[in-house]
mmCIF file of C-alpha atoms in Angstrom:
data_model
loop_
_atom_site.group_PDB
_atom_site.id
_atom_site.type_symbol
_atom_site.label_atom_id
_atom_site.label_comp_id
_atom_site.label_asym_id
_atom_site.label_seq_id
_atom_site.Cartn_x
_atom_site.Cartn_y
_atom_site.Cartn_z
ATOM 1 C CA UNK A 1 -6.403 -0.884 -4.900
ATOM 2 C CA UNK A 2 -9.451 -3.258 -5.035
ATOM 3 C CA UNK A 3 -8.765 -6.354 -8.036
ATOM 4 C CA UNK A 4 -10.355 -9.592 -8.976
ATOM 5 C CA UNK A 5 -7.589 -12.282 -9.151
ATOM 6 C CA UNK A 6 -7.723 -14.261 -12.007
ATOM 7 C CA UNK A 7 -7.478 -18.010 -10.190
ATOM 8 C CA UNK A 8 -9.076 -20.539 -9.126
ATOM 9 C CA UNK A 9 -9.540 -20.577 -5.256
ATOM 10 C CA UNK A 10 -7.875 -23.536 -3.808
ATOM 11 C CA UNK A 11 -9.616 -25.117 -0.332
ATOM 12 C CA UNK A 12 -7.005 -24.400 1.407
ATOM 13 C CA UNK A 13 -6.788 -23.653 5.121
ATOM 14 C CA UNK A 14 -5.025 -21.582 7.703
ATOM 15 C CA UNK A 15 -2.876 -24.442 8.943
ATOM 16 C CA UNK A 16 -1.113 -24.971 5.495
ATOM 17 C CA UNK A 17 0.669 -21.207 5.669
ATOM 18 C CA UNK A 18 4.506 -21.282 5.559
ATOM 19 C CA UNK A 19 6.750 -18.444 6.509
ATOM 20 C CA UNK A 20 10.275 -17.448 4.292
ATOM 21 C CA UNK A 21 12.549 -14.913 4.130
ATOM 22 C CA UNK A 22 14.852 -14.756 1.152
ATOM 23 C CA UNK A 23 12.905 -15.862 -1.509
ATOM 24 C CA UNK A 24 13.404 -15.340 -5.045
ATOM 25 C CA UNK A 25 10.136 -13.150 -6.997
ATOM 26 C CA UNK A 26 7.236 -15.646 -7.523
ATOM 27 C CA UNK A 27 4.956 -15.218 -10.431
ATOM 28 C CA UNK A 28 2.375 -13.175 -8.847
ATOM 29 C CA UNK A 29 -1.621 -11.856 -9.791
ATOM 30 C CA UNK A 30 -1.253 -8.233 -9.088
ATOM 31 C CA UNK A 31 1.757 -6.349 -8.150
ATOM 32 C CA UNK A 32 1.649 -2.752 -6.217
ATOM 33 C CA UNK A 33 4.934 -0.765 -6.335
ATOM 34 C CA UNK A 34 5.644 1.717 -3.651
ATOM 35 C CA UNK A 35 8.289 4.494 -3.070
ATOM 36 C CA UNK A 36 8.162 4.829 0.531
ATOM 37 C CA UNK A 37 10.668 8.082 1.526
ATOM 38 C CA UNK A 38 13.543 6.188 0.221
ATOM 39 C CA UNK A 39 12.177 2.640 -0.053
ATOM 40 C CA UNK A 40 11.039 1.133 -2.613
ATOM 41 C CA UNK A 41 8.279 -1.736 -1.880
ATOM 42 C CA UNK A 42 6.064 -4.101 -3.954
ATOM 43 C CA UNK A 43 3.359 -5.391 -2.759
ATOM 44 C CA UNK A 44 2.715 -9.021 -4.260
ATOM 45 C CA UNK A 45 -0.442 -10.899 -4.536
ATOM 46 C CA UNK A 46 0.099 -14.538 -5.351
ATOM 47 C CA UNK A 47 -2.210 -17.315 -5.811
ATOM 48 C CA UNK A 48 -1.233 -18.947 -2.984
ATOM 49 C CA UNK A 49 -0.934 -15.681 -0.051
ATOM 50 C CA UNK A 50 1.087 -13.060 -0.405
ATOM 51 C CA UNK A 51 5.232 -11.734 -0.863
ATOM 52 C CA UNK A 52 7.006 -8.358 -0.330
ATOM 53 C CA UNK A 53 9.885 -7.153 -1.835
ATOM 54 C CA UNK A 54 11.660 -4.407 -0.018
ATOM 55 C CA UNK A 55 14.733 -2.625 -1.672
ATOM 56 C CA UNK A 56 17.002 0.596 -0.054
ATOM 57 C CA UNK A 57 19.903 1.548 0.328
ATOM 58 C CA UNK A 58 21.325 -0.506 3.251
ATOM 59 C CA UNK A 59 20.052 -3.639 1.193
ATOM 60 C CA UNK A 60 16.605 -5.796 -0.019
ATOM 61 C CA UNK A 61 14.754 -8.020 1.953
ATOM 62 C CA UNK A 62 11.639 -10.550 0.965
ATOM 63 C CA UNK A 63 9.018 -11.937 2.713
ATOM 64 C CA UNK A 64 7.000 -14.918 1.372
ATOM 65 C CA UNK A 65 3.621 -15.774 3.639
ATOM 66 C CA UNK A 66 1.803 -18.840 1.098
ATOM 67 C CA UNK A 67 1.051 -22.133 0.625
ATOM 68 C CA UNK A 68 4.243 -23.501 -0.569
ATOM 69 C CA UNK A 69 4.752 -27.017 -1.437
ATOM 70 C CA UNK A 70 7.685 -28.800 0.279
ATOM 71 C CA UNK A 71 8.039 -25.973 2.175
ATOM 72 C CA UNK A 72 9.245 -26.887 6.187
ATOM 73 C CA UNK A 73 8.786 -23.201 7.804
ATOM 74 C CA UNK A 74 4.784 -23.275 9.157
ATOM 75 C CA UNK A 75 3.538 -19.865 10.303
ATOM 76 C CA UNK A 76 5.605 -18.917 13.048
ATOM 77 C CA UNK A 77 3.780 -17.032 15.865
ATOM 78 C CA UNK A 78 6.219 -14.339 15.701
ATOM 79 C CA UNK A 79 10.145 -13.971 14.281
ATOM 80 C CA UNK A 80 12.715 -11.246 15.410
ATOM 81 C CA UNK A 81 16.179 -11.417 13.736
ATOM 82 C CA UNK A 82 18.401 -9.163 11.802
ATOM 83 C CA UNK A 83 18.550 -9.528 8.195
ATOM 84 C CA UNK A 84 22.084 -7.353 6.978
ATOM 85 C CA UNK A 85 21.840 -3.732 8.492
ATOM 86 C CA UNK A 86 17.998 -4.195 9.446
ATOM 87 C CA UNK A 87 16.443 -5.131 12.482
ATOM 88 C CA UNK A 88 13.131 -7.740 10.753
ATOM 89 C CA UNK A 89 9.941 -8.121 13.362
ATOM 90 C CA UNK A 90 7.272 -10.399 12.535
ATOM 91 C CA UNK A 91 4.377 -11.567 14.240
ATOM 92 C CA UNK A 92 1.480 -13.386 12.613
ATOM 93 C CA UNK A 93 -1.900 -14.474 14.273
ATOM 94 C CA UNK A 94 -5.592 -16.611 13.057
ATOM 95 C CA UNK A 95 -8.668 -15.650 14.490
ATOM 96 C CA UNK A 96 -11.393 -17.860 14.241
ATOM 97 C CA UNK A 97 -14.708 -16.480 13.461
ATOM 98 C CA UNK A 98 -18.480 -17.136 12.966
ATOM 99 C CA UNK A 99 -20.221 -16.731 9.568
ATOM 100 C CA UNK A 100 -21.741 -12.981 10.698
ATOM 101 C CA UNK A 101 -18.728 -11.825 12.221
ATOM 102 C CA UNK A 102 -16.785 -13.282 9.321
ATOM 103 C CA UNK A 103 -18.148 -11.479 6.956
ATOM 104 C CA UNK A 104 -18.373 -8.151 8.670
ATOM 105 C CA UNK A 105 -14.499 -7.947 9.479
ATOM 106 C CA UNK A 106 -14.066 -8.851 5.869
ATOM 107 C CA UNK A 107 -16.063 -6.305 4.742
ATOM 108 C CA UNK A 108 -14.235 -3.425 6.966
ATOM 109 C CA UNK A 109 -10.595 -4.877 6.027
ATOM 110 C CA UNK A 110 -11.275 -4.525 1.959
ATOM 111 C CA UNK A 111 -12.671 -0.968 2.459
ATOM 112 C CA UNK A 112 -9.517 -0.088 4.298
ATOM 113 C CA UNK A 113 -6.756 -1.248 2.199
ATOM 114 C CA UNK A 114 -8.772 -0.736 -0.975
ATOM 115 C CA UNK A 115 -9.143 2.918 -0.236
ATOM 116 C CA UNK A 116 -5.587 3.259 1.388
ATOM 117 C CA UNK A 117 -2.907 4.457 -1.460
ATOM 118 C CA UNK A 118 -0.303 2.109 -0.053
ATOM 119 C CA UNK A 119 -3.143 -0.973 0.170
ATOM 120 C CA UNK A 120 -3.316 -3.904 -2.423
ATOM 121 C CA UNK A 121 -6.670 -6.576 -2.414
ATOM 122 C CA UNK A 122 -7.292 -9.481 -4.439
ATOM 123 C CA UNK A 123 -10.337 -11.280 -3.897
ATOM 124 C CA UNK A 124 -11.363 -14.512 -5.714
ATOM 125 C CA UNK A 125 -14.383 -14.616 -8.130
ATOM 126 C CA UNK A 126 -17.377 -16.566 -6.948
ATOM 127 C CA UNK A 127 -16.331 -16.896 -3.388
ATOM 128 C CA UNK A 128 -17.606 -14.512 -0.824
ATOM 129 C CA UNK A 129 -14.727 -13.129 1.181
ATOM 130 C CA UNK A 130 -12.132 -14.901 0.287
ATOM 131 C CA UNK A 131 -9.491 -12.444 -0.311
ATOM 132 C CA UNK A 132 -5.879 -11.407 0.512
ATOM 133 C CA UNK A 133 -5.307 -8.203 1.322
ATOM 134 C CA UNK A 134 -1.718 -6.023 2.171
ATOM 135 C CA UNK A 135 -0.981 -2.434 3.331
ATOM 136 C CA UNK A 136 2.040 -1.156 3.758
ATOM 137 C CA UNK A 137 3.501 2.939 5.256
ATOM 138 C CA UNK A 138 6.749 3.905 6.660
ATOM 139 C CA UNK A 139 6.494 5.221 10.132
ATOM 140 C CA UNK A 140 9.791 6.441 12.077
ATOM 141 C CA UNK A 141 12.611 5.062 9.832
ATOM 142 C CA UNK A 142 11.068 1.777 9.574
ATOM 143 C CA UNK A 143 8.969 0.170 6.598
ATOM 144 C CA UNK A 144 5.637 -1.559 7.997
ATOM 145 C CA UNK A 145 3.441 -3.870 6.136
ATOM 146 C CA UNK A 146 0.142 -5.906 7.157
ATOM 147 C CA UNK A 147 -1.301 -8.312 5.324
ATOM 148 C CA UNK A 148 -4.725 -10.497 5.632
ATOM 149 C CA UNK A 149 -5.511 -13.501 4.568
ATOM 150 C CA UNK A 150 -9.353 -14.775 4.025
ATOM 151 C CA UNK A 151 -10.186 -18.488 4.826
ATOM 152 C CA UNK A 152 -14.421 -18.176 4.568
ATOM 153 C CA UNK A 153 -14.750 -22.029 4.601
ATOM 154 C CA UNK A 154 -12.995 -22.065 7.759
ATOM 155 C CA UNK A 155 -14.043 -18.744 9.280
ATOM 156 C CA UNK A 156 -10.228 -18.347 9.497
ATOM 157 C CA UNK A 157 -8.684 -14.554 9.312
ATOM 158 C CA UNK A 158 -4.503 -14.792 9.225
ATOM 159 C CA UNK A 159 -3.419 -11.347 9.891
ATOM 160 C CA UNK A 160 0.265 -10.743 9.726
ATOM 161 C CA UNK A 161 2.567 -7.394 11.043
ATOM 162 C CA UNK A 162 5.736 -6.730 9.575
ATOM 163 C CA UNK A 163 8.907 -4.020 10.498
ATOM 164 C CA UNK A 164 12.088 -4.019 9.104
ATOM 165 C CA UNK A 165 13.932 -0.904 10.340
ATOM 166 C CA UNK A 166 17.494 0.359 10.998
ATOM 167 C CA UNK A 167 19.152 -2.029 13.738
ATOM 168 C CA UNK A 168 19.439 0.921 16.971
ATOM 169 C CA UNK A 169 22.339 1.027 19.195
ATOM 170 C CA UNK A 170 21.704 0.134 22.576
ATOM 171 C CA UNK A 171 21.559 2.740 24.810
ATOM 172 C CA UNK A 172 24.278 2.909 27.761
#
């Protein structure tokens, strides 16, 4: 699902991401809700990045990826912790790019989440790819998400991976 969100773009940059886990709903632009064999996921556009809500049975869990004020948690390179029952794997990384290239990677990420069922896009108006973009499947008794995030001025792409899944026993 392809939408225009209704906000301003802010200059922002890359560099002023923060990561959270825990947060509370924040008023978002466009919402995607998901039943995902069992789990139920929304998908969360907000003006400032992006959050996921993930509810089952064993419990809920939220990621926040934005530009948060006050916040002290930058973009962490990559996280691996258990949150309740779940095993929560997250790796995030910015790829610098020139105008051309830029543009064409933009182009080929909003055609695949906007014609993926399980894929949300917000662009801005006025500003050629600028844009966040999330897509999210379950795959082996885990719930996966990706999300992009568009920084044209900068020729900065932030793509993040996300898995929260069952915690496995170790094998003996």
């Amino acid at each position: 699902m392809l939408t225009t969100l209704k906000t301003v773009y802010t200059d922002t940059c890359a560099g002023d991401l923060a990561w959270a886990l825990g947060r509370e709903p924040l008023p978002a632009l466009a919402t995607l809700d998901l039943e995902l064999t069992g789990a139920v996921v929304q998908l969360r556009l907000l003006g400032a990045s992006h959050q996921v809500l993930l509810e089952e049975k064993q419990g809920s869990c939220s990621e926040t990826v934005a530009c948060i004020p006050g916040s002290s948690t930058p973009l962490p390179l990559g996280v691996s912790k258990r949150v309740g029952e779940w095993e929560y794997e997250f790796a995030a990384c910015v790829e610098t790019l020139s105008r051309c290239q830029f543009a064409g990677r933009a182009q080929e990420l909003l055609a695949l989440v906007t014609e993926h069922p399980h894929g949300l896009a917000g662009v801005f108006p006025g500003i050629p790819h600028a844009f966040t973009a999330m897509l999210a499947q379950r795959h082996e008794g885990s719930v996966m998400w990706r999300t992009w995030h568009a920084y044209p001025q900068d020729g900065q792409l932030v793509a993040t991976r996300t898995r929260v899944g069952v915690r496995m026993p170790a094998a003996l």
